[in-house]
Amino acid sequence: MSDLYWPGDERAGSLMSDLALLQAMEAVESAWLAALVEAGLAPASARHPVRGLVGADDLDALARGAESGGNPVIGLVRLLRDRLGPGEAARWLHRGLTSQDVLDTALVLTLRDVLDELDRQLDAQTQVLLALVQAHRNTAMVGRTLTQHAVPTTFGLKAATWLTGVLDGADLVSSARARLAVQLGGAVGTLAAATELARLQGADDPATTAWRLVTITGGALELAGLAPWHTSRAPITAVGDALVSCTDAWGHLAADVATLARPEIGELAEGRGGGSSTMPGKRNPVLSVLIRRAALAGPPLAATLHLAAATTVNERPDGAWHAEWAALRDLGRRTVVAGSQTSDLLADLRVDPARMRATLDSATGTAAEQQSMADLVGGQPGDSYRGVTHLIVDAVLDRARTSRTKPPSEETR
Amino acid sequence: MSDLYWPGDERAGSLMSDLALLQAMEAVESAWLAALVEAGLAPASARHPVRGLVGADDLDALARGAESGGNPVIGLVRLLRDRLGPGEAARWLHRGLTSQDVLDTALVLTLRDVLDELDRQLDAQTQVLLALVQAHRNTAMVGRTLTQHAVPTTFGLKAATWLTGVLDGADLVSSARARLAVQLGGAVGTLAAATELARLQGADDPATTAWRLVTITGGALELAGLAPWHTSRAPITAVGDALVSCTDAWGHLAADVATLARPEIGELAEGRGGGSSTMPGKRNPVLSVLIRRAALAGPPLAATLHLAAATTVNERPDGAWHAEWAALRDLGRRTVVAGSQTSDLLADLRVDPARMRATLDSATGTAAEQQSMADLVGGQPGDSYRGVTHLIVDAVLDRARTSRTKPPSEETR
Amino acid sequence: MSDLYWPGDERAGSLMSDLALLQAMEAVESAWLAALVEAGLAPASARHPVRGLVGADDLDALARGAESGGNPVIGLVRLLRDRLGPGEAARWLHRGLTSQDVLDTALVLTLRDVLDELDRQLDAQTQVLLALVQAHRNTAMVGRTLTQHAVPTTFGLKAATWLTGVLDGADLVSSARARLAVQLGGAVGTLAAATELARLQGADDPATTAWRLVTITGGALELAGLAPWHTSRAPITAVGDALVSCTDAWGHLAADVATLARPEIGELAEGRGGGSSTMPGKRNPVLSVLIRRAALAGPPLAATLHLAAATTVNERPDGAWHAEWAALRDLGRRTVVAGSQTSDLLADLRVDPARMRATLDSATGTAAEQQSMADLVGGQPGDSYRGVTHLIVDAVLDRARTSRTKPPSEETR
Amino acid sequence: MSDLYWPGDERAGSLMSDLALLQAMEAVESAWLAALVEAGLAPASARHPVRGLVGADDLDALARGAESGGNPVIGLVRLLRDRLGPGEAARWLHRGLTSQDVLDTALVLTLRDVLDELDRQLDAQTQVLLALVQAHRNTAMVGRTLTQHAVPTTFGLKAATWLTGVLDGADLVSSARARLAVQLGGAVGTLAAATELARLQGADDPATTAWRLVTITGGALELAGLAPWHTSRAPITAVGDALVSCTDAWGHLAADVATLARPEIGELAEGRGGGSSTMPGKRNPVLSVLIRRAALAGPPLAATLHLAAATTVNERPDGAWHAEWAALRDLGRRTVVAGSQTSDLLADLRVDPARMRATLDSATGTAAEQQSMADLVGGQPGDSYRGVTHLIVDAVLDRARTSRTKPPSEETR
């Protein structure tokens, strides 16, 4: 999926789409139905894969139906039962679940895909940045503070700060990923219906049997089993904060590129650059612009997730939960798109060391601080003034190599 | 268009869709091309309606192409020229315009449809609320502050405060609607290309001729002509603030309904109510819930519009402008959906005066303030304690009748 | 008042301070007490000015007490009664009011001072900008879009877009100012206690007498009388949106200055510029930086006001109302500070037409669009390429002269 | 410090005050000066404690001066040098630092106090909640979803979800606390001035010597030494997200209390409750109201921190960094205040099991789901319907006991 405003590559675009969510909801129903059978609560004849029964053509009808029920799950269950046809599978589908179980767990599945994709993007960006830092470890440029020339720095150090941001984002993505778990609790988060079924079917310890449904379902979906978190939304806000931390890092990087790509500065350029509808020959730093857009638009969406968490009430709130969906979806998809654009930007970034050198040489006042140090102790200014840049660069390179090294099997997934 | 999260009725759903925007962009190109001919800059042979040349099937390709150019207009112009085929129309299409002209003016066209729909919704709500206020002018209920029972009020007064919110929203919608205008300025907002064309074609006063293109195009699109506002985004933030002011009013109303529909209170109920996927017979105040969702999610989007306006720089900013599109689109569509839900909610709201009366009679402490007034001057508490409710109600009714009365021709549109 | 983070000039700093609010609350109690006497509800012996009874030394105690009551009014009334001493004034103080009446109306009084100060600032800025636009009507400079050189424009036109933003802000400030009114309704917004007092004191028409209290109090405070708007917060969100619209306009202006003051561009400079703690001779565009800060931090605060409005419930909400206070205070004070900084920035802005000319002359590609127009019709590019800049400039100048012209009596206040 | 709007207890109030920040800035200058001596760069005669030289009386002047320099450090250094009097200490003070070093590290020091206080509050809340969960493990109550009665749950489980929120918040507070480090890099983050000093003073390895200054200063301030993060603001956004996650958890808890304390429900009550300025006898859930306020106002402030991080550019940005200060300060102080209020609320919460029981018994439709399970398999509904509540409760209790157990030495701090 893509839209006119937030296009992206094909892979990025399909994540968090309506269709992806629909398929995830179907997968949750399927895994739960299988768990009911596996735990001995539903008869073996209820075992039936629930896959491919609904698709893109059903989205409009489900969407319209979602208004009357408040969410799309009621309509989906009806549709799935209808398409499963008469029999035990249709009878047992969704038994013990509530709408929020299905929607929350399906959202988690789509978020997992988003976080996994981000993890790959951040890995790739780390590799490119490692090379960039090493290549420009000694590329001198003027440092700029509050828009004005300050003292010298190196482009290697600048790239190292970008890399630090990417690694910070990756850490949060990993943490949020590790917290993802099924959210399955039935009507009010007690698994009462599932427990009652277990009792009715003669289980020795009905509660433990009901709990097994959660772990079995989690296993099938490759998610952790966890106590219901229907009213404790920290797993959701952690994802939102991680996503925004990625766009923070990329936004910083893109702001640097857009600024240094100004024709009067000209120290960086995007490899291709975008054209104009009326000015032939104009080359715009389009990727930087689009990344900055995502960085500006993201934080308010993450704030919506926190507001939703903070206004949760009772065993399911009257609006707060519903406000999460679109914020998560938009944030997820846009972050992946911005990540893809950042990878493209880095892969094709043009660095102009000669221009950097020229700016530095012609800048006025950049030696004043150095002179004031010499004055302080009565010595002569030294030849260079790069301070500990190489130590910082080494520390960042070490961190990057340590934290993002994956065993080969991981690399090839 | 609708999506799995923000469904709505058919009319609401199609506003602000990708297709609506695409068609609006085509309409802008068409009107400008006609203006070029009408002003004598392009030859009569360039006169060609540009309508229906692109459609839903083109959205994906245009979206993908939008990434390389930073916006979908470059691809659209190419596509339209291709489909117009060889000839003057294709040659003259888009001459004098820049991407932002087309996208901004197209957004204005879609926003106009949104604001007009909201105006109709707010009118309809006003009518229902007028009747509700009058019907319950004397329906006593307990006032509640900080969740606790306070002194008596009437449901008529409560409905009058809802009506006040609706009228406040309508005023802002009208103001924002009145400010909508074309945004046409060429590459940097000077109409230089159009003026140059006028000069080349021998116009006596090239600048005035170029300016005529703006007014002609505005006239064809039924929008005001205005100086380019590419970097002065107040018309956009005014729309955002107006939309959010509507959801503020509806959110307040929905919070009242959701609260008073709690079974322990039971003074209000939604006519139909939504069902549950697992609990037979449960009736949820689904419309209130969905309206509250829109009210929670809207303000951060309006904040994004202000952030975009505030970080505008140069003759087109490097990200801020791009951040407007999705915020506007989401805000516009969701507001119309919430408005439709509010209309439905009001049309079918159940009021239980007997339950209100019973709560009031059984509430403790509601007479304490009245007694303290009697103690102050040494008299006896009076029979009623409704203060100036009828005066306030009359004032609100007057405002509603005055401000929303439209001539018959308007009513029937 | 000022703080370490948001300093400002003395006038700006004192607006919206804790002390200003305290004095405003005292003024509301004073005006209401006088109205009770004037309307014949309280005895003449209750007439007593309530002014100067509390001051800066009381702030800490009132603040601490505010936690137990949820707002500072309960403690204030106790303190005022104590300091009035035994007698009718103390007995009649606050009779018929509730805490929210006092706090809301006091906030309105402080907001009025903020809006009046902004009006003065915007007027002054308009005058400076009028001169700047006229002086640079023909100062050519390169237009920049997406960071890159585009086609020529003039600095006069750029200043005219800044002026448009200032005028847009001024319009909203005026509208918000016009909506300010007392908020007086008693416990649940019905004026029941006041009406009961009127009945007990033998008024012919108790409700009308109670209503007179509102208009008398409003008159004394120089505010409109209006029906209680305790749960319809549009007057508050209108102020917030107006304030943010001002910082939008100033943020845009400051972004232009900060960008064009980069040493590589050097077309603009702040008159003084700020220094560095370690780099002698460095001159930073400090005012632009501080204005941009306000522009970034404002929109989320205005969003909080909308969220508060949208989650209002019952006759006083359980948190939403309380969230307004700090957002309004911070937004109000910071906007005035940013306005003062913008006035300073404009008053001392350095424009370098020669540098602008040099950039334009050396920019590549700026003639390509003009050439493509000539190619289109087979002519020769003209001498200039400034389009309708003079028409736009004239239109903005006209708007400025018309909208901000005040009669002399207004000018001299 | 406290203000009229956000009062709090004395300890909470003083954190993040202007004075606390001023003292922290002084502590940073003091530690750095000592490090210069210890590392052998400054002479022993420069060793001088910098403590108590500035105080509350200096705040106004420093604030006013902050406008011209863009931050308060320039004025502070001047003031400190003046008060140190002639001599080596004044000469060496601040050598090698830049304003941002001092302000960032001072902010970190004040944030550390905030996070440590929150850690204590969350610990105390955990203890109270552990007892509450255990005491009400079997207290049955009706579950409520979308405002309506659903199926039974227990108050113990509800309290366990509150506890989960508190533990989630504590985890993030710990993580953010662990990331706090000095931010010391000189003019552009290269420690060039310090390195130059080391060279001039004959250090063998000037860069390593300069780096030692960072670790020595960090050691003295009990903060980690870390590479300069002047343009990588993840440590700051991590604090903001942690703070908001705390108010999320408390807001959820307060929303439950405020709702269940409604007189029609009456299942919970605040121990004391706040009074009214006009209605004798009214008892409001004031703590819940004030906590909800903080929960509503916090997320937009955390969004401002992300926006600042995302718009960072060059070696110090032109506004984004400055926008952090007030957002951090407000968020920090308000979170501590809300934490203190939450502790008070929990310590004195009234639970009414009889009322919970009565509501549950009289609720209609709560057995429908259980009956549908019996119908599914042809059995009889069981006696209870509490599902796995005891398993979930046990899991939460285990987590609480494990994660928050501190060694005795920690407990007594």
PDB file of N, CA and C in Angstrom, chain C residues 1-3 5-17 113-114 117-118 120-122 124-125 250 272 287 290 293 332-345, chain D residues 60-68:
ATOM      1  N   MET C   1       7.703  39.364  36.360  1.00  0.00           N
ATOM      2  CA  MET C   1       8.273  38.020  36.588  1.00  0.00           C
ATOM      3  C   MET C   1       9.049  37.562  35.365  1.00  0.00           C
ATOM      4  N   SER C   2      10.051  36.829  35.597  1.00  0.00           N
ATOM      5  CA  SER C   2      10.796  36.250  34.485  1.00  0.00           C
ATOM      6  C   SER C   2      11.359  34.945  35.012  1.00  0.00           C
ATOM      7  N   ASP C   3      11.822  34.100  34.157  1.00  0.00           N
ATOM      8  CA  ASP C   3      12.524  32.929  34.668  1.00  0.00           C
ATOM      9  C   ASP C   3      13.802  32.728  33.873  1.00  0.00           C
ATOM     10  N   TYR C   5      14.723  30.639  31.939  1.00  0.00           N
ATOM     11  CA  TYR C   5      14.604  30.104  30.590  1.00  0.00           C
ATOM     12  C   TYR C   5      13.921  31.048  29.628  1.00  0.00           C
ATOM     13  N   TRP C   6      12.963  31.791  30.113  1.00  0.00           N
ATOM     14  CA  TRP C   6      12.162  32.614  29.223  1.00  0.00           C
ATOM     15  C   TRP C   6      12.206  34.060  29.676  1.00  0.00           C
ATOM     16  N   PRO C   7      13.383  34.623  29.684  1.00  0.00           N
ATOM     17  CA  PRO C   7      13.480  35.996  30.125  1.00  0.00           C
ATOM     18  C   PRO C   7      12.811  36.908  29.117  1.00  0.00           C
ATOM     19  N   GLY C   8      12.579  38.115  29.504  1.00  0.00           N
ATOM     20  CA  GLY C   8      12.002  39.072  28.572  1.00  0.00           C
ATOM     21  C   GLY C   8      12.088  40.436  29.176  1.00  0.00           C
ATOM     22  N   ASP C   9      11.573  41.412  28.469  1.00  0.00           N
ATOM     23  CA  ASP C   9      11.632  42.738  29.067  1.00  0.00           C
ATOM     24  C   ASP C   9      10.646  42.791  30.222  1.00  0.00           C
ATOM     25  N   GLU C  10      10.724  43.858  30.984  1.00  0.00           N
ATOM     26  CA  GLU C  10       9.982  43.901  32.235  1.00  0.00           C
ATOM     27  C   GLU C  10       8.476  43.812  32.015  1.00  0.00           C
ATOM     28  N   ARG C  11       7.999  44.571  31.044  1.00  0.00           N
ATOM     29  CA  ARG C  11       6.554  44.570  30.789  1.00  0.00           C
ATOM     30  C   ARG C  11       6.083  43.172  30.392  1.00  0.00           C
ATOM     31  N   ALA C  12       6.796  42.568  29.443  1.00  0.00           N
ATOM     32  CA  ALA C  12       6.395  41.245  28.981  1.00  0.00           C
ATOM     33  C   ALA C  12       6.420  40.259  30.136  1.00  0.00           C
ATOM     34  N   GLY C  13       7.454  40.383  30.955  1.00  0.00           N
ATOM     35  CA  GLY C  13       7.639  39.401  32.010  1.00  0.00           C
ATOM     36  C   GLY C  13       6.542  39.388  33.044  1.00  0.00           C
ATOM     37  N   SER C  14       5.963  40.565  33.319  1.00  0.00           N
ATOM     38  CA  SER C  14       5.009  40.595  34.418  1.00  0.00           C
ATOM     39  C   SER C  14       3.640  40.063  34.030  1.00  0.00           C
ATOM     40  N   LEU C  15       3.361  40.020  32.733  1.00  0.00           N
ATOM     41  CA  LEU C  15       2.069  39.513  32.284  1.00  0.00           C
ATOM     42  C   LEU C  15       2.002  38.011  32.541  1.00  0.00           C
ATOM     43  N   MET C  16       0.877  37.540  32.949  1.00  0.00           N
ATOM     44  CA  MET C  16       0.646  36.114  33.177  1.00  0.00           C
ATOM     45  C   MET C  16       1.478  35.567  34.338  1.00  0.00           C
ATOM     46  N   SER C  17       2.023  36.428  35.176  1.00  0.00           N
ATOM     47  CA  SER C  17       2.749  35.923  36.333  1.00  0.00           C
ATOM     48  C   SER C  17       1.762  35.456  37.395  1.00  0.00           C
ATOM     49  N   ASP C 113      -4.733  41.448  29.046  1.00  0.00           N
ATOM     50  CA  ASP C 113      -3.498  42.231  29.063  1.00  0.00           C
ATOM     51  C   ASP C 113      -2.499  41.684  28.049  1.00  0.00           C
ATOM     52  N   VAL C 114      -2.453  40.372  27.955  1.00  0.00           N
ATOM     53  CA  VAL C 114      -1.553  39.754  26.980  1.00  0.00           C
ATOM     54  C   VAL C 114      -1.952  40.153  25.559  1.00  0.00           C
ATOM     55  N   GLU C 117      -1.210  43.772  24.822  1.00  0.00           N
ATOM     56  CA  GLU C 117       0.223  43.976  24.595  1.00  0.00           C
ATOM     57  C   GLU C 117       0.618  43.456  23.213  1.00  0.00           C
ATOM     58  N   LEU C 118       0.089  42.304  22.852  1.00  0.00           N
ATOM     59  CA  LEU C 118       0.391  41.764  21.522  1.00  0.00           C
ATOM     60  C   LEU C 118      -0.106  42.707  20.432  1.00  0.00           C
ATOM     61  N   ARG C 120      -0.315  45.876  20.550  1.00  0.00           N
ATOM     62  CA  ARG C 120       0.657  46.966  20.432  1.00  0.00           C
ATOM     63  C   ARG C 120       1.915  46.503  19.696  1.00  0.00           C
ATOM     64  N   GLN C 121       2.390  45.328  20.070  1.00  0.00           N
ATOM     65  CA  GLN C 121       3.589  44.812  19.413  1.00  0.00           C
ATOM     66  C   GLN C 121       3.365  44.631  17.919  1.00  0.00           C
ATOM     67  N   LEU C 122       2.229  44.046  17.558  1.00  0.00           N
ATOM     68  CA  LEU C 122       1.950  43.778  16.153  1.00  0.00           C
ATOM     69  C   LEU C 122       1.800  45.077  15.376  1.00  0.00           C
ATOM     70  N   ALA C 124       3.380  47.885  16.108  1.00  0.00           N
ATOM     71  CA  ALA C 124       4.735  48.418  15.946  1.00  0.00           C
ATOM     72  C   ALA C 124       5.475  47.648  14.855  1.00  0.00           C
ATOM     73  N   GLN C 125       5.318  46.342  14.867  1.00  0.00           N
ATOM     74  CA  GLN C 125       5.978  45.536  13.835  1.00  0.00           C
ATOM     75  C   GLN C 125       5.454  45.897  12.452  1.00  0.00           C
ATOM     76  N   TRP C 250       6.045  34.816  13.453  1.00  0.00           N
ATOM     77  CA  TRP C 250       7.380  35.247  13.875  1.00  0.00           C
ATOM     78  C   TRP C 250       8.414  34.139  13.653  1.00  0.00           C
ATOM     79  N   ARG C 272      22.541  43.501  16.639  1.00  0.00           N
ATOM     80  CA  ARG C 272      23.563  43.311  17.646  1.00  0.00           C
ATOM     81  C   ARG C 272      24.158  41.912  17.591  1.00  0.00           C
ATOM     82  N   LEU C 287      18.290  36.597  18.751  1.00  0.00           N
ATOM     83  CA  LEU C 287      16.850  36.856  18.786  1.00  0.00           C
ATOM     84  C   LEU C 287      16.102  35.865  17.903  1.00  0.00           C
ATOM     85  N   LEU C 290      15.860  32.584  19.724  1.00  0.00           N
ATOM     86  CA  LEU C 290      14.889  32.556  20.823  1.00  0.00           C
ATOM     87  C   LEU C 290      13.455  32.615  20.298  1.00  0.00           C
ATOM     88  N   ARG C 293      12.548  29.197  19.143  1.00  0.00           N
ATOM     89  CA  ARG C 293      12.212  28.358  20.293  1.00  0.00           C
ATOM     90  C   ARG C 293      10.735  28.479  20.651  1.00  0.00           C
ATOM     91  N   GLY C 332       0.850  32.353  27.003  1.00  0.00           N
ATOM     92  CA  GLY C 332       0.661  33.795  27.019  1.00  0.00           C
ATOM     93  C   GLY C 332       1.964  34.538  27.260  1.00  0.00           C
ATOM     94  N   ARG C 333       2.680  34.117  28.265  1.00  0.00           N
ATOM     95  CA  ARG C 333       3.895  34.835  28.615  1.00  0.00           C
ATOM     96  C   ARG C 333       4.956  34.681  27.531  1.00  0.00           C
ATOM     97  N   ARG C 334       5.106  33.474  27.045  1.00  0.00           N
ATOM     98  CA  ARG C 334       6.141  33.244  26.037  1.00  0.00           C
ATOM     99  C   ARG C 334       5.837  33.970  24.723  1.00  0.00           C
ATOM    100  N   THR C 335       4.559  34.074  24.402  1.00  0.00           N
ATOM    101  CA  THR C 335       4.212  34.769  23.169  1.00  0.00           C
ATOM    102  C   THR C 335       4.555  36.246  23.285  1.00  0.00           C
ATOM    103  N   VAL C 336       4.255  36.823  24.423  1.00  0.00           N
ATOM    104  CA  VAL C 336       4.598  38.231  24.612  1.00  0.00           C
ATOM    105  C   VAL C 336       6.115  38.419  24.563  1.00  0.00           C
ATOM    106  N   VAL C 337       6.844  37.516  25.159  1.00  0.00           N
ATOM    107  CA  VAL C 337       8.305  37.613  25.127  1.00  0.00           C
ATOM    108  C   VAL C 337       8.802  37.493  23.681  1.00  0.00           C
ATOM    109  N   ALA C 338       8.270  36.534  22.959  1.00  0.00           N
ATOM    110  CA  ALA C 338       8.697  36.359  21.569  1.00  0.00           C
ATOM    111  C   ALA C 338       8.314  37.569  20.727  1.00  0.00           C
ATOM    112  N   GLY C 339       7.184  38.167  21.043  1.00  0.00           N
ATOM    113  CA  GLY C 339       6.766  39.360  20.313  1.00  0.00           C
ATOM    114  C   GLY C 339       7.718  40.520  20.563  1.00  0.00           C
ATOM    115  N   SER C 340       8.127  40.635  21.800  1.00  0.00           N
ATOM    116  CA  SER C 340       9.088  41.691  22.136  1.00  0.00           C
ATOM    117  C   SER C 340      10.413  41.443  21.413  1.00  0.00           C
ATOM    118  N   GLN C 341      10.830  40.195  21.353  1.00  0.00           N
ATOM    119  CA  GLN C 341      12.077  39.873  20.656  1.00  0.00           C
ATOM    120  C   GLN C 341      11.952  40.123  19.153  1.00  0.00           C
ATOM    121  N   THR C 342      10.771  39.831  18.606  1.00  0.00           N
ATOM    122  CA  THR C 342      10.569  40.087  17.183  1.00  0.00           C
ATOM    123  C   THR C 342      10.618  41.579  16.884  1.00  0.00           C
ATOM    124  N   SER C 343      10.001  42.363  17.752  1.00  0.00           N
ATOM    125  CA  SER C 343      10.068  43.816  17.554  1.00  0.00           C
ATOM    126  C   SER C 343      11.514  44.284  17.578  1.00  0.00           C
ATOM    127  N   ASP C 344      12.283  43.773  18.541  1.00  0.00           N
ATOM    128  CA  ASP C 344      13.696  44.151  18.611  1.00  0.00           C
ATOM    129  C   ASP C 344      14.441  43.719  17.351  1.00  0.00           C
ATOM    130  N   LEU C 345      14.166  42.509  16.922  1.00  0.00           N
ATOM    131  CA  LEU C 345      14.841  41.991  15.727  1.00  0.00           C
ATOM    132  C   LEU C 345      14.572  42.878  14.521  1.00  0.00           C
TER     133      LEU C 345
ATOM    134  N   ASP D  60      16.935  37.063  38.786  1.00  0.00           N
ATOM    135  CA  ASP D  60      16.331  38.042  37.876  1.00  0.00           C
ATOM    136  C   ASP D  60      17.354  38.640  36.918  1.00  0.00           C
ATOM    137  N   ALA D  61      18.492  39.036  37.463  1.00  0.00           N
ATOM    138  CA  ALA D  61      19.506  39.656  36.603  1.00  0.00           C
ATOM    139  C   ALA D  61      20.031  38.658  35.571  1.00  0.00           C
ATOM    140  N   LEU D  62      20.262  37.436  36.009  1.00  0.00           N
ATOM    141  CA  LEU D  62      20.752  36.424  35.074  1.00  0.00           C
ATOM    142  C   LEU D  62      19.715  36.151  33.992  1.00  0.00           C
ATOM    143  N   ALA D  63      18.457  36.122  34.392  1.00  0.00           N
ATOM    144  CA  ALA D  63      17.391  35.861  33.422  1.00  0.00           C
ATOM    145  C   ALA D  63      17.373  36.964  32.369  1.00  0.00           C
ATOM    146  N   ARG D  64      17.439  38.210  32.824  1.00  0.00           N
ATOM    147  CA  ARG D  64      17.407  39.298  31.860  1.00  0.00           C
ATOM    148  C   ARG D  64      18.614  39.232  30.929  1.00  0.00           C
ATOM    149  N   GLY D  65      19.766  38.946  31.521  1.00  0.00           N
ATOM    150  CA  GLY D  65      20.974  38.859  30.704  1.00  0.00           C
ATOM    151  C   GLY D  65      20.928  37.700  29.720  1.00  0.00           C
ATOM    152  N   ALA D  66      20.158  36.678  30.058  1.00  0.00           N
ATOM    153  CA  ALA D  66      20.112  35.490  29.200  1.00  0.00           C
ATOM    154  C   ALA D  66      19.584  35.821  27.823  1.00  0.00           C
ATOM    155  N   GLU D  67      18.803  36.894  27.733  1.00  0.00           N
ATOM    156  CA  GLU D  67      18.250  37.201  26.418  1.00  0.00           C
ATOM    157  C   GLU D  67      19.336  37.629  25.435  1.00  0.00           C
ATOM    158  N   SER D  68      20.283  38.398  25.919  1.00  0.00           N
ATOM    159  CA  SER D  68      21.271  38.897  24.954  1.00  0.00           C
ATOM    160  C   SER D  68      22.242  37.802  24.518  1.00  0.00           C
TER     161      SER D  68
END
